[in-house]
PDB file of C-alpha atoms in Angstrom:
ATOM      1  CA  MET A   1      -1.494   2.294  14.482  1.00 58.00           C
ATOM      2  CA  ALA A   2      -3.617  -0.298  16.129  1.00 74.00           C
ATOM      3  CA  GLN A   3      -3.486  -3.978  16.767  1.00 80.00           C
ATOM      4  CA  GLU A   4      -6.415  -5.846  15.303  1.00 84.00           C
ATOM      5  CA  ILE A   5      -7.507  -8.910  17.280  1.00 91.00           C
ATOM      6  CA  GLU A   6     -10.293 -10.643  15.455  1.00 92.00           C
ATOM      7  CA  ARG A   7     -12.049 -14.015  15.397  1.00 95.00           C
ATOM      8  CA  LYS A   8     -13.944 -15.175  12.366  1.00 96.00           C
ATOM      9  CA  PHE A   9     -16.793 -17.672  11.983  1.00 97.00           C
ATOM     10  CA  LEU A  10     -19.123 -19.096   9.399  1.00 97.00           C
ATOM     11  CA  ILE A  11     -22.859 -18.656   9.907  1.00 96.00           C
ATOM     12  CA  ARG A  12     -25.398 -21.349  10.747  1.00 94.00           C
ATOM     13  CA  ASP A  13     -28.438 -19.101  10.232  1.00 92.00           C
ATOM     14  CA  PRO A  14     -28.145 -16.450   7.466  1.00 92.00           C
ATOM     15  CA  GLY A  15     -31.582 -15.076   8.493  1.00 94.00           C
ATOM     16  CA  ILE A  16     -29.806 -13.223  11.306  1.00 93.00           C
ATOM     17  CA  VAL A  17     -29.136 -10.257   8.993  1.00 95.00           C
ATOM     18  CA  ASP A  18     -32.734  -9.941   7.709  1.00 95.00           C
ATOM     19  CA  SER A  19     -33.727  -7.278  10.243  1.00 93.00           C
ATOM     20  CA  LEU A  20     -30.430  -5.329  10.029  1.00 95.00           C
ATOM     21  CA  ALA A  21     -29.438  -2.379   7.840  1.00 93.00           C
ATOM     22  CA  GLY A  22     -26.289  -3.113   5.861  1.00 95.00           C
ATOM     23  CA  GLU A  23     -23.536  -1.029   4.328  1.00 96.00           C
ATOM     24  CA  ARG A  24     -22.155  -1.894   0.911  1.00 96.00           C
ATOM     25  CA  LEU A  25     -18.350  -2.223   0.821  1.00 97.00           C
ATOM     26  CA  THR A  26     -16.203  -2.426  -2.290  1.00 97.00           C
ATOM     27  CA  GLN A  27     -12.549  -3.239  -1.795  1.00 96.00           C
ATOM     28  CA  GLY A  28      -9.457  -4.386  -3.596  1.00 95.00           C
ATOM     29  CA  TYR A  29      -5.791  -4.989  -2.840  1.00 93.00           C
ATOM     30  CA  LEU A  30      -2.663  -3.133  -3.921  1.00 92.00           C
ATOM     31  CA  SER A  31      -0.597  -5.837  -2.256  1.00 87.00           C
ATOM     32  CA  HIS A  32      -1.483  -9.423  -1.396  1.00 79.00           C
ATOM     33  CA  ASP A  33       1.858 -10.016   0.314  1.00 78.00           C
ATOM     34  CA  LYS A  34       1.138 -11.994   3.456  1.00 72.00           C
ATOM     35  CA  ASN A  35       3.628  -9.836   5.376  1.00 81.00           C
ATOM     36  CA  ALA A  36       1.760  -6.656   4.474  1.00 89.00           C
ATOM     37  CA  THR A  37      -1.568  -6.367   2.673  1.00 90.00           C
ATOM     38  CA  VAL A  38      -2.611  -2.960   1.362  1.00 94.00           C
ATOM     39  CA  ARG A  39      -6.372  -2.586   0.977  1.00 95.00           C
ATOM     40  CA  VAL A  40      -8.372   0.114  -0.823  1.00 97.00           C
ATOM     41  CA  ARG A  41     -12.003   0.352   0.292  1.00 97.00           C
ATOM     42  CA  ILE A  42     -15.040   2.419  -0.592  1.00 97.00           C
ATOM     43  CA  ALA A  43     -17.751   2.506   2.082  1.00 96.00           C
ATOM     44  CA  GLY A  44     -20.587   4.811   1.099  1.00 90.00           C
ATOM     45  CA  ASN A  45     -18.969   8.159   0.231  1.00 91.00           C
ATOM     46  CA  SER A  46     -15.754   7.413   2.094  1.00 96.00           C
ATOM     47  CA  GLY A  47     -12.482   6.024   0.815  1.00 97.00           C
ATOM     48  CA  TRP A  48      -9.984   4.186   3.004  1.00 98.00           C
ATOM     49  CA  LEU A  49      -6.470   2.875   2.676  1.00 97.00           C
ATOM     50  CA  THR A  50      -5.608   0.118   5.144  1.00 96.00           C
ATOM     51  CA  ILE A  51      -2.294  -1.624   5.734  1.00 95.00           C
ATOM     52  CA  LYS A  52      -2.308  -4.841   7.709  1.00 92.00           C
ATOM     53  CA  GLY A  53       0.700  -6.810   8.889  1.00 89.00           C
ATOM     54  CA  LYS A  54       1.101 -10.551   9.208  1.00 84.00           C
ATOM     55  CA  THR A  55      -1.463 -12.379  11.328  1.00 78.00           C
ATOM     56  CA  VAL A  56      -0.002 -13.999  14.450  1.00 80.00           C
ATOM     57  CA  GLY A  57      -2.677 -16.026  16.246  1.00 79.00           C
ATOM     58  CA  ALA A  58      -5.740 -13.774  15.977  1.00 75.00           C
ATOM     59  CA  THR A  59      -3.693 -10.540  16.043  1.00 82.00           C
ATOM     60  CA  ARG A  60      -2.229  -8.309  13.348  1.00 84.00           C
ATOM     61  CA  SER A  61      -1.028  -4.723  13.179  1.00 88.00           C
ATOM     62  CA  GLU A  62      -3.295  -2.359  11.287  1.00 92.00           C
ATOM     63  CA  PHE A  63      -2.862   1.173   9.937  1.00 96.00           C
ATOM     64  CA  GLU A  64      -5.891   2.899   8.434  1.00 96.00           C
ATOM     65  CA  TYR A  65      -6.179   6.280   6.711  1.00 97.00           C
ATOM     66  CA  PRO A  66      -9.065   8.110   5.023  1.00 97.00           C
ATOM     67  CA  VAL A  67      -8.489   9.001   1.371  1.00 97.00           C
ATOM     68  CA  PRO A  68     -10.683  10.889  -1.109  1.00 97.00           C
ATOM     69  CA  GLN A  69     -13.415   8.592  -2.464  1.00 96.00           C
ATOM     70  CA  GLU A  70     -12.418   9.428  -6.035  1.00 96.00           C
ATOM     71  CA  ASP A  71      -8.812   8.378  -5.317  1.00 96.00           C
ATOM     72  CA  ALA A  72     -10.078   5.072  -3.920  1.00 96.00           C
ATOM     73  CA  ARG A  73     -12.271   4.555  -6.998  1.00 95.00           C
ATOM     74  CA  GLN A  74      -9.348   5.215  -9.319  1.00 94.00           C
ATOM     75  CA  MET A  75      -7.036   2.873  -7.395  1.00 94.00           C
ATOM     76  CA  LEU A  76      -9.728   0.145  -7.473  1.00 94.00           C
ATOM     77  CA  ASP A  77     -10.274   0.609 -11.207  1.00 92.00           C
ATOM     78  CA  GLU A  78      -6.667   1.020 -12.325  1.00 91.00           C
ATOM     79  CA  LEU A  79      -4.338  -0.562  -9.781  1.00 92.00           C
ATOM     80  CA  CYS A  80      -6.122  -3.378  -7.936  1.00 89.00           C
ATOM     81  CA  GLY A  81      -6.539  -5.831 -10.801  1.00 79.00           C
ATOM     82  CA  ALA A  82      -9.628  -7.933 -11.404  1.00 74.00           C
ATOM     83  CA  GLY A  83     -10.294  -9.253  -7.923  1.00 85.00           C
ATOM     84  CA  VAL A  84     -12.393  -6.474  -6.426  1.00 93.00           C
ATOM     85  CA  ILE A  85     -14.563  -7.688  -3.538  1.00 96.00           C
ATOM     86  CA  ASP A  86     -18.155  -6.573  -3.157  1.00 96.00           C
ATOM     87  CA  LYS A  87     -20.024  -7.299   0.081  1.00 97.00           C
ATOM     88  CA  THR A  88     -22.657  -5.937   2.435  1.00 97.00           C
ATOM     89  CA  ARG A  89     -21.645  -5.492   6.057  1.00 97.00           C
ATOM     90  CA  TYR A  90     -24.182  -5.766   8.869  1.00 97.00           C
ATOM     91  CA  ARG A  91     -23.359  -4.792  12.454  1.00 97.00           C
ATOM     92  CA  LEU A  92     -24.904  -6.604  15.409  1.00 96.00           C
ATOM     93  CA  PRO A  93     -23.879  -5.258  18.844  1.00 95.00           C
ATOM     94  CA  GLN A  94     -23.329  -7.784  21.618  1.00 93.00           C
ATOM     95  CA  GLY A  95     -22.719  -6.052  24.937  1.00 91.00           C
ATOM     96  CA  GLU A  96     -19.602  -3.892  24.532  1.00 91.00           C
ATOM     97  CA  LEU A  97     -18.513  -5.867  21.478  1.00 95.00           C
ATOM     98  CA  CYS A  98     -19.966  -5.954  17.969  1.00 96.00           C
ATOM     99  CA  TRP A  99     -20.390  -8.710  15.394  1.00 97.00           C
ATOM    100  CA  GLU A 100     -19.670  -7.698  11.826  1.00 97.00           C
ATOM    101  CA  ILE A 101     -21.467  -9.987   9.403  1.00 98.00           C
ATOM    102  CA  ASP A 102     -20.272  -9.828   5.788  1.00 98.00           C
ATOM    103  CA  VAL A 103     -22.578 -11.100   3.072  1.00 97.00           C
ATOM    104  CA  PHE A 104     -20.510 -11.434  -0.098  1.00 97.00           C
ATOM    105  CA  HIS A 105     -21.706 -10.792  -3.643  1.00 97.00           C
ATOM    106  CA  GLY A 106     -20.380 -11.435  -7.155  1.00 95.00           C
ATOM    107  CA  ASP A 107     -17.726 -14.143  -7.346  1.00 94.00           C
ATOM    108  CA  ASN A 108     -17.983 -14.712  -3.589  1.00 96.00           C
ATOM    109  CA  ASP A 109     -21.775 -15.029  -3.596  1.00 96.00           C
ATOM    110  CA  GLY A 110     -22.952 -17.618  -1.072  1.00 95.00           C
ATOM    111  CA  LEU A 111     -20.260 -16.804   1.471  1.00 97.00           C
ATOM    112  CA  ILE A 112     -21.311 -15.213   4.757  1.00 97.00           C
ATOM    113  CA  VAL A 113     -18.790 -14.606   7.514  1.00 98.00           C
ATOM    114  CA  ALA A 114     -19.097 -13.133  11.007  1.00 98.00           C
ATOM    115  CA  GLU A 115     -16.199 -11.420  12.731  1.00 97.00           C
ATOM    116  CA  ILE A 116     -15.782 -10.078  16.213  1.00 97.00           C
ATOM    117  CA  GLU A 117     -13.025  -7.678  17.239  1.00 94.00           C
ATOM    118  CA  LEU A 118     -11.683  -8.316  20.721  1.00 94.00           C
ATOM    119  CA  PRO A 119      -9.748  -6.109  23.150  1.00 91.00           C
ATOM    120  CA  SER A 120      -7.301  -8.971  23.803  1.00 90.00           C
ATOM    121  CA  GLU A 121      -6.696 -12.493  22.484  1.00 87.00           C
ATOM    122  CA  ASP A 122      -8.190 -14.104  25.596  1.00 89.00           C
ATOM    123  CA  SER A 123     -11.226 -11.795  25.947  1.00 90.00           C
ATOM    124  CA  PRO A 124     -14.336 -13.875  26.629  1.00 91.00           C
ATOM    125  CA  PHE A 125     -17.333 -13.445  24.316  1.00 94.00           C
ATOM    126  CA  ASP A 126     -20.664 -15.192  23.870  1.00 93.00           C
ATOM    127  CA  LYS A 127     -21.181 -17.457  20.880  1.00 95.00           C
ATOM    128  CA  PRO A 128     -24.764 -16.947  19.699  1.00 95.00           C
ATOM    129  CA  ASP A 129     -26.868 -19.794  18.238  1.00 95.00           C
ATOM    130  CA  TRP A 130     -26.621 -18.503  14.686  1.00 96.00           C
ATOM    131  CA  LEU A 131     -22.821 -18.859  14.685  1.00 96.00           C
ATOM    132  CA  GLY A 132     -21.177 -21.720  12.775  1.00 96.00           C
ATOM    133  CA  GLU A 133     -17.672 -23.146  12.520  1.00 97.00           C
ATOM    134  CA  GLU A 134     -14.699 -20.948  13.483  1.00 97.00           C
ATOM    135  CA  VAL A 135     -12.378 -20.099  10.562  1.00 96.00           C
ATOM    136  CA  THR A 136      -9.955 -17.680  12.293  1.00 93.00           C
ATOM    137  CA  GLY A 137      -6.540 -18.225  10.730  1.00 89.00           C
ATOM    138  CA  ASP A 138      -7.895 -20.132   7.711  1.00 93.00           C
ATOM    139  CA  ALA A 139      -6.135 -18.186   4.963  1.00 90.00           C
ATOM    140  CA  ARG A 140      -8.780 -19.030   2.339  1.00 94.00           C
ATOM    141  CA  TYR A 141     -11.191 -16.735   4.143  1.00 95.00           C
ATOM    142  CA  TYR A 142      -8.856 -13.724   4.204  1.00 91.00           C
ATOM    143  CA  ASN A 143     -10.462 -11.043   2.050  1.00 91.00           C
ATOM    144  CA  SER A 144      -7.119 -10.616   0.283  1.00 87.00           C
ATOM    145  CA  ALA A 145      -7.264 -14.330  -0.634  1.00 90.00           C
ATOM    146  CA  LEU A 146     -10.930 -14.114  -1.688  1.00 93.00           C
ATOM    147  CA  SER A 147      -9.989 -11.367  -4.134  1.00 91.00           C
ATOM    148  CA  SER A 148      -7.626 -13.731  -5.995  1.00 89.00           C
ATOM    149  CA  THR A 149      -9.385 -17.079  -5.325  1.00 93.00           C
ATOM    150  CA  PRO A 150     -13.070 -16.241  -4.858  1.00 95.00           C
ATOM    151  CA  PHE A 151     -15.563 -18.559  -3.156  1.00 95.00           C
ATOM    152  CA  ASN A 152     -17.158 -19.734  -6.434  1.00 94.00           C
ATOM    153  CA  GLN A 153     -13.786 -21.175  -7.510  1.00 93.00           C
ATOM    154  CA  TRP A 154     -13.303 -23.284  -4.413  1.00 94.00           C
ATOM    155  CA  ALA A 155     -13.356 -27.000  -5.184  1.00 79.00           C
ATOM    156  CA  ASP A 156     -16.260 -28.996  -3.730  1.00 62.00           C
ATOM    157  CA  ASP A 157     -14.897 -31.509  -1.309  1.00 52.00           C
TER     158      ASP A 157
ATOM    159  CA  MET B  27      -4.352  11.832  -7.596  1.00 59.00           C
ATOM    160  CA  ALA B  28      -1.705  13.161  -9.863  1.00 74.00           C
ATOM    161  CA  GLN B  29       0.167  11.986 -12.870  1.00 81.00           C
ATOM    162  CA  GLU B  30       3.898  11.923 -12.362  1.00 84.00           C
ATOM    163  CA  ILE B  31       5.958  12.632 -15.463  1.00 91.00           C
ATOM    164  CA  GLU B  32       9.613  12.294 -14.658  1.00 91.00           C
ATOM    165  CA  ARG B  33      12.936  11.865 -16.448  1.00 95.00           C
ATOM    166  CA  LYS B  34      15.914  10.413 -14.690  1.00 96.00           C
ATOM    167  CA  PHE B  35      19.636  10.784 -15.346  1.00 97.00           C
ATOM    168  CA  LEU B  36      22.975   9.768 -13.931  1.00 97.00           C
ATOM    169  CA  ILE B  37      25.389  12.511 -12.892  1.00 96.00           C
ATOM    170  CA  ARG B  38      28.648  13.466 -14.590  1.00 94.00           C
ATOM    171  CA  ASP B  39      29.779  15.844 -11.825  1.00 92.00           C
ATOM    172  CA  PRO B  40      28.799  14.882  -8.239  1.00 92.00           C
ATOM    173  CA  GLY B  41      30.277  18.191  -7.003  1.00 94.00           C
ATOM    174  CA  ILE B  42      27.043  19.856  -8.098  1.00 93.00           C
ATOM    175  CA  VAL B  43      25.472  19.113  -4.691  1.00 95.00           C
ATOM    176  CA  ASP B  44      28.359  20.479  -2.602  1.00 95.00           C
ATOM    177  CA  SER B  45      26.797  23.923  -2.166  1.00 93.00           C
ATOM    178  CA  LEU B  46      23.240  22.662  -1.612  1.00 95.00           C
ATOM    179  CA  ALA B  47      21.367  21.799   1.596  1.00 94.00           C
ATOM    180  CA  GLY B  48      20.001  18.273   1.497  1.00 95.00           C
ATOM    181  CA  GLU B  49      17.133  16.460   3.180  1.00 96.00           C
ATOM    182  CA  ARG B  50      17.585  12.922   4.450  1.00 96.00           C
ATOM    183  CA  LEU B  51      14.937  10.484   3.197  1.00 97.00           C
ATOM    184  CA  THR B  52      14.335   6.969   4.500  1.00 97.00           C
ATOM    185  CA  GLN B  53      11.922   4.821   2.571  1.00 96.00           C
ATOM    186  CA  GLY B  54      10.766   1.272   2.087  1.00 95.00           C
ATOM    187  CA  TYR B  55       8.141  -0.629   0.121  1.00 93.00           C
ATOM    188  CA  LEU B  56       4.998  -2.449   1.218  1.00 92.00           C
ATOM    189  CA  SER B  57       4.561  -3.641  -2.345  1.00 87.00           C
ATOM    190  CA  HIS B  58       7.088  -4.021  -5.153  1.00 79.00           C
ATOM    191  CA  ASP B  59       4.423  -5.069  -7.653  1.00 78.00           C
ATOM    192  CA  LYS B  60       5.228  -3.295 -10.918  1.00 72.00           C
ATOM    193  CA  ASN B  61       1.521  -2.540 -11.398  1.00 81.00           C
ATOM    194  CA  ALA B  62       1.329  -0.736  -8.052  1.00 89.00           C
ATOM    195  CA  THR B  63       4.182   0.111  -5.713  1.00 90.00           C
ATOM    196  CA  VAL B  64       3.337   1.245  -2.182  1.00 94.00           C
ATOM    197  CA  ARG B  65       6.046   3.354  -0.582  1.00 95.00           C
ATOM    198  CA  VAL B  66       6.502   4.426   3.047  1.00 97.00           C
ATOM    199  CA  ARG B  67       8.778   7.433   3.505  1.00 97.00           C
ATOM    200  CA  ILE B  68      10.118   9.495   6.388  1.00 97.00           C
ATOM    201  CA  ALA B  69      11.333  12.978   5.445  1.00 96.00           C
ATOM    202  CA  GLY B  70      12.392  14.945   8.524  1.00 90.00           C
ATOM    203  CA  ASN B  71       9.454  14.781  10.946  1.00 91.00           C
ATOM    204  CA  SER B  72       6.937  13.856   8.261  1.00 96.00           C
ATOM    205  CA  GLY B  73       5.642  10.460   7.215  1.00 97.00           C
ATOM    206  CA  TRP B  74       4.213   9.721   3.778  1.00 98.00           C
ATOM    207  CA  LEU B  75       2.436   6.870   2.087  1.00 97.00           C
ATOM    208  CA  THR B  76       2.698   6.915  -1.703  1.00 96.00           C
ATOM    209  CA  ILE B  77       1.056   4.633  -4.251  1.00 95.00           C
ATOM    210  CA  LYS B  78       2.394   4.665  -7.786  1.00 92.00           C
ATOM    211  CA  GLY B  79       0.953   2.877 -10.793  1.00 89.00           C
ATOM    212  CA  LYS B  80       2.758   1.310 -13.706  1.00 84.00           C
ATOM    213  CA  THR B  81       5.154   3.511 -15.647  1.00 78.00           C
ATOM    214  CA  VAL B  82       4.092   4.122 -19.246  1.00 80.00           C
ATOM    215  CA  GLY B  83       6.772   6.096 -21.089  1.00 79.00           C
ATOM    216  CA  ALA B  84       7.871   8.660 -18.471  1.00 75.00           C
ATOM    217  CA  THR B  85       4.404   8.852 -16.853  1.00 82.00           C
ATOM    218  CA  ARG B  86       2.752   7.067 -13.946  1.00 83.00           C
ATOM    219  CA  SER B  87      -0.220   7.735 -11.701  1.00 88.00           C
ATOM    220  CA  GLU B  88       0.651   8.767  -8.156  1.00 92.00           C
ATOM    221  CA  PHE B  89      -1.377   9.048  -4.953  1.00 96.00           C
ATOM    222  CA  GLU B  90       0.331  10.529  -1.896  1.00 96.00           C
ATOM    223  CA  TYR B  91      -0.960  10.918   1.665  1.00 97.00           C
ATOM    224  CA  PRO B  92       0.627  12.223   4.875  1.00 97.00           C
ATOM    225  CA  VAL B  93       0.720   9.738   7.754  1.00 97.00           C
ATOM    226  CA  PRO B  94       1.975  10.108  11.336  1.00 97.00           C
ATOM    227  CA  GLN B  95       5.769   9.827  11.438  1.00 96.00           C
ATOM    228  CA  GLU B  96       5.557   7.110  14.096  1.00 96.00           C
ATOM    229  CA  ASP B  97       3.255   5.040  11.849  1.00 96.00           C
ATOM    230  CA  ALA B  98       5.753   5.375   9.008  1.00 96.00           C
ATOM    231  CA  ARG B  99       8.596   4.321  11.328  1.00 95.00           C
ATOM    232  CA  GLN B 100       6.666   1.277  12.495  1.00 94.00           C
ATOM    233  CA  MET B 101       5.757   0.253   8.935  1.00 94.00           C
ATOM    234  CA  LEU B 102       9.402   0.644   7.869  1.00 94.00           C
ATOM    235  CA  ASP B 103      10.622  -1.407  10.832  1.00 92.00           C
ATOM    236  CA  GLU B 104       7.986  -4.149  10.817  1.00 91.00           C
ATOM    237  CA  LEU B 105       6.428  -4.438   7.366  1.00 92.00           C
ATOM    238  CA  CYS B 106       8.906  -3.282   4.703  1.00 89.00           C
ATOM    239  CA  GLY B 107      11.481  -6.047   5.028  1.00 79.00           C
ATOM    240  CA  ALA B 108      15.212  -5.514   4.857  1.00 75.00           C
ATOM    241  CA  GLY B 109      15.489  -3.262   1.827  1.00 85.00           C
ATOM    242  CA  VAL B 110      15.030   0.168   3.359  1.00 93.00           C
ATOM    243  CA  ILE B 111      16.551   2.938   1.226  1.00 96.00           C
ATOM    244  CA  ASP B 112      18.482   5.784   2.760  1.00 96.00           C
ATOM    245  CA  LYS B 113      19.384   8.814   0.657  1.00 97.00           C
ATOM    246  CA  THR B 114      19.903  12.563   0.784  1.00 97.00           C
ATOM    247  CA  ARG B 115      17.837  14.652  -1.600  1.00 97.00           C
ATOM    248  CA  TYR B 116      19.105  17.994  -2.939  1.00 97.00           C
ATOM    249  CA  ARG B 117      16.904  20.395  -4.895  1.00 97.00           C
ATOM    250  CA  LEU B 118      18.277  22.578  -7.666  1.00 96.00           C
ATOM    251  CA  PRO B 119      15.724  24.909  -9.302  1.00 95.00           C
ATOM    252  CA  GLN B 120      15.980  25.429 -13.053  1.00 93.00           C
ATOM    253  CA  GLY B 121      13.558  28.083 -14.231  1.00 91.00           C
ATOM    254  CA  GLU B 122      10.060  26.875 -13.359  1.00 91.00           C
ATOM    255  CA  LEU B 123      11.275  23.311 -13.000  1.00 95.00           C
ATOM    256  CA  CYS B 124      13.426  21.719 -10.325  1.00 96.00           C
ATOM    257  CA  TRP B 125      16.107  19.022 -10.392  1.00 97.00           C
ATOM    258  CA  GLU B 126      15.996  16.564  -7.529  1.00 97.00           C
ATOM    259  CA  ILE B 127      19.392  14.984  -6.985  1.00 98.00           C
ATOM    260  CA  ASP B 128      19.428  11.860  -4.822  1.00 98.00           C
ATOM    261  CA  VAL B 129      22.709  10.797  -3.226  1.00 97.00           C
ATOM    262  CA  PHE B 130      22.257   7.257  -1.947  1.00 97.00           C
ATOM    263  CA  HIS B 131      23.781   5.776   1.197  1.00 97.00           C
ATOM    264  CA  GLY B 132      24.166   2.299   2.691  1.00 95.00           C
ATOM    265  CA  ASP B 133      23.822  -0.547   0.195  1.00 94.00           C
ATOM    266  CA  ASN B 134      23.277   1.975  -2.612  1.00 96.00           C
ATOM    267  CA  ASP B 135      26.324   4.066  -1.733  1.00 96.00           C
ATOM    268  CA  GLY B 136      28.001   5.428  -4.864  1.00 95.00           C
ATOM    269  CA  LEU B 137      24.778   5.936  -6.773  1.00 97.00           C
ATOM    270  CA  ILE B 138      23.682   9.495  -7.548  1.00 97.00           C
ATOM    271  CA  VAL B 139      20.627  10.160  -9.693  1.00 98.00           C
ATOM    272  CA  ALA B 140      18.994  13.380 -10.895  1.00 98.00           C
ATOM    273  CA  GLU B 141      15.296  13.578 -11.690  1.00 97.00           C
ATOM    274  CA  ILE B 142      13.189  16.293 -13.200  1.00 97.00           C
ATOM    275  CA  GLU B 143       9.408  16.373 -13.017  1.00 94.00           C
ATOM    276  CA  LEU B 144       7.768  17.724 -16.151  1.00 94.00           C
ATOM    277  CA  PRO B 145       4.319  19.195 -16.815  1.00 91.00           C
ATOM    278  CA  SER B 146       3.962  16.983 -19.909  1.00 90.00           C
ATOM    279  CA  GLU B 147       5.953  14.228 -21.649  1.00 87.00           C
ATOM    280  CA  ASP B 148       7.135  16.586 -24.386  1.00 89.00           C
ATOM    281  CA  SER B 149       7.974  19.583 -22.165  1.00 90.00           C
ATOM    282  CA  PRO B 150      11.362  21.018 -23.151  1.00 91.00           C
ATOM    283  CA  PHE B 151      14.030  21.380 -20.456  1.00 93.00           C
ATOM    284  CA  ASP B 152      17.702  22.299 -20.419  1.00 93.00           C
ATOM    285  CA  LYS B 153      20.288  19.596 -19.841  1.00 95.00           C
ATOM    286  CA  PRO B 154      23.026  21.110 -17.695  1.00 95.00           C
ATOM    287  CA  ASP B 155      26.700  20.152 -18.078  1.00 95.00           C
ATOM    288  CA  TRP B 156      26.782  18.105 -14.889  1.00 96.00           C
ATOM    289  CA  LEU B 157      24.130  15.706 -16.233  1.00 96.00           C
ATOM    290  CA  GLY B 158      25.130  12.219 -17.424  1.00 96.00           C
ATOM    291  CA  GLU B 159      23.378   9.369 -19.225  1.00 97.00           C
ATOM    292  CA  GLU B 160      19.568   9.210 -19.197  1.00 97.00           C
ATOM    293  CA  VAL B 161      18.154   6.186 -17.328  1.00 96.00           C
ATOM    294  CA  THR B 162      14.400   6.959 -17.512  1.00 93.00           C
ATOM    295  CA  GLY B 163      12.584   3.646 -17.826  1.00 89.00           C
ATOM    296  CA  ASP B 164      15.598   1.558 -16.752  1.00 93.00           C
ATOM    297  CA  ALA B 165      13.910  -0.561 -14.087  1.00 90.00           C
ATOM    298  CA  ARG B 166      17.161  -1.177 -12.166  1.00 94.00           C
ATOM    299  CA  TYR B 167      17.107   2.455 -11.076  1.00 95.00           C
ATOM    300  CA  TYR B 168      13.559   2.390  -9.715  1.00 91.00           C
ATOM    301  CA  ASN B 169      13.820   2.972  -5.977  1.00 91.00           C
ATOM    302  CA  SER B 170      11.543  -0.032  -5.465  1.00 87.00           C
ATOM    303  CA  ALA B 171      14.091  -2.138  -7.381  1.00 90.00           C
ATOM    304  CA  LEU B 172      17.051  -0.615  -5.483  1.00 93.00           C
ATOM    305  CA  SER B 173      15.422  -1.710  -2.233  1.00 90.00           C
ATOM    306  CA  SER B 174      15.553  -5.378  -3.293  1.00 89.00           C
ATOM    307  CA  THR B 175      18.667  -5.279  -5.543  1.00 93.00           C
ATOM    308  CA  PRO B 176      20.828  -2.440  -4.218  1.00 95.00           C
ATOM    309  CA  PHE B 177      23.588  -0.763  -6.243  1.00 95.00           C
ATOM    310  CA  ASN B 178      26.403  -2.588  -4.415  1.00 94.00           C
ATOM    311  CA  GLN B 179      25.014  -5.930  -5.661  1.00 93.00           C
ATOM    312  CA  TRP B 180      25.000  -4.967  -9.328  1.00 94.00           C
ATOM    313  CA  ALA B 181      27.449  -7.037 -11.362  1.00 79.00           C
ATOM    314  CA  ASP B 182      30.400  -5.163 -12.858  1.00 62.00           C
ATOM    315  CA  ASP B 183      30.166  -5.325 -16.604  1.00 52.00           C
TER     316      ASP B 183
END
């Protein structure tokens, strides 16, 4: 078990990923319950099952286990419903920390989000120029929420 | 991944378990969704995470993975809510098959259920004298349902 402490931002300059190699991620949810989400993910040839608790501030408990890729595929196809998320993840190290920049596809096309995992809630970190508005704690941007209400369904306002 | 084909019965004679050694099982649910239940179980020193699909007839898909016992404990305590199920499981071989007899405790005290896992939906099996009414497919007896509506809350009728 780990605690996940993460801050999430929009992106001012999407060109930041142009020189990076990305990894395609496909993921869906066996449970959208806000007290415990259960995520199935395929990353390359690997399958993962991840349980996350409720977010308190920027922190939530997280349990992650490898599963056979074919199990993950079958769970995505048969048990996760329609809202499977497809995105490319780029990693951009910053000192001892690392930005993860997710470029979404399909129904979430147009959405790009940067996350940084921190050792503690009050860890300092630099905010690069390409970073936009912070959306930590905005439930619309949770991947579990994007799987049921994708970005292309958000009302313009 | 496996397919689980199971038939479930009540018990006419609870004395059938008196000569058997049982194993205590504690389990809770991260998801009660009927399309995909996610179960956390502690059996002795072992932890398990089990995903089951929707039941069609007596069959459902099942994915089961070992997890550290302390992870399972933490998920039960922090993520599964109040409805943790506590029961003792007894195994009674019958030819190549095996009856699993669950004697429930706590809020499900008084409930005893026997299950048999079959190689196919139409596999023949003997029905011993101690067996009572069949309850396969009766959703009230799903363990996921018993965790939210335990036996001691069922209306007398």
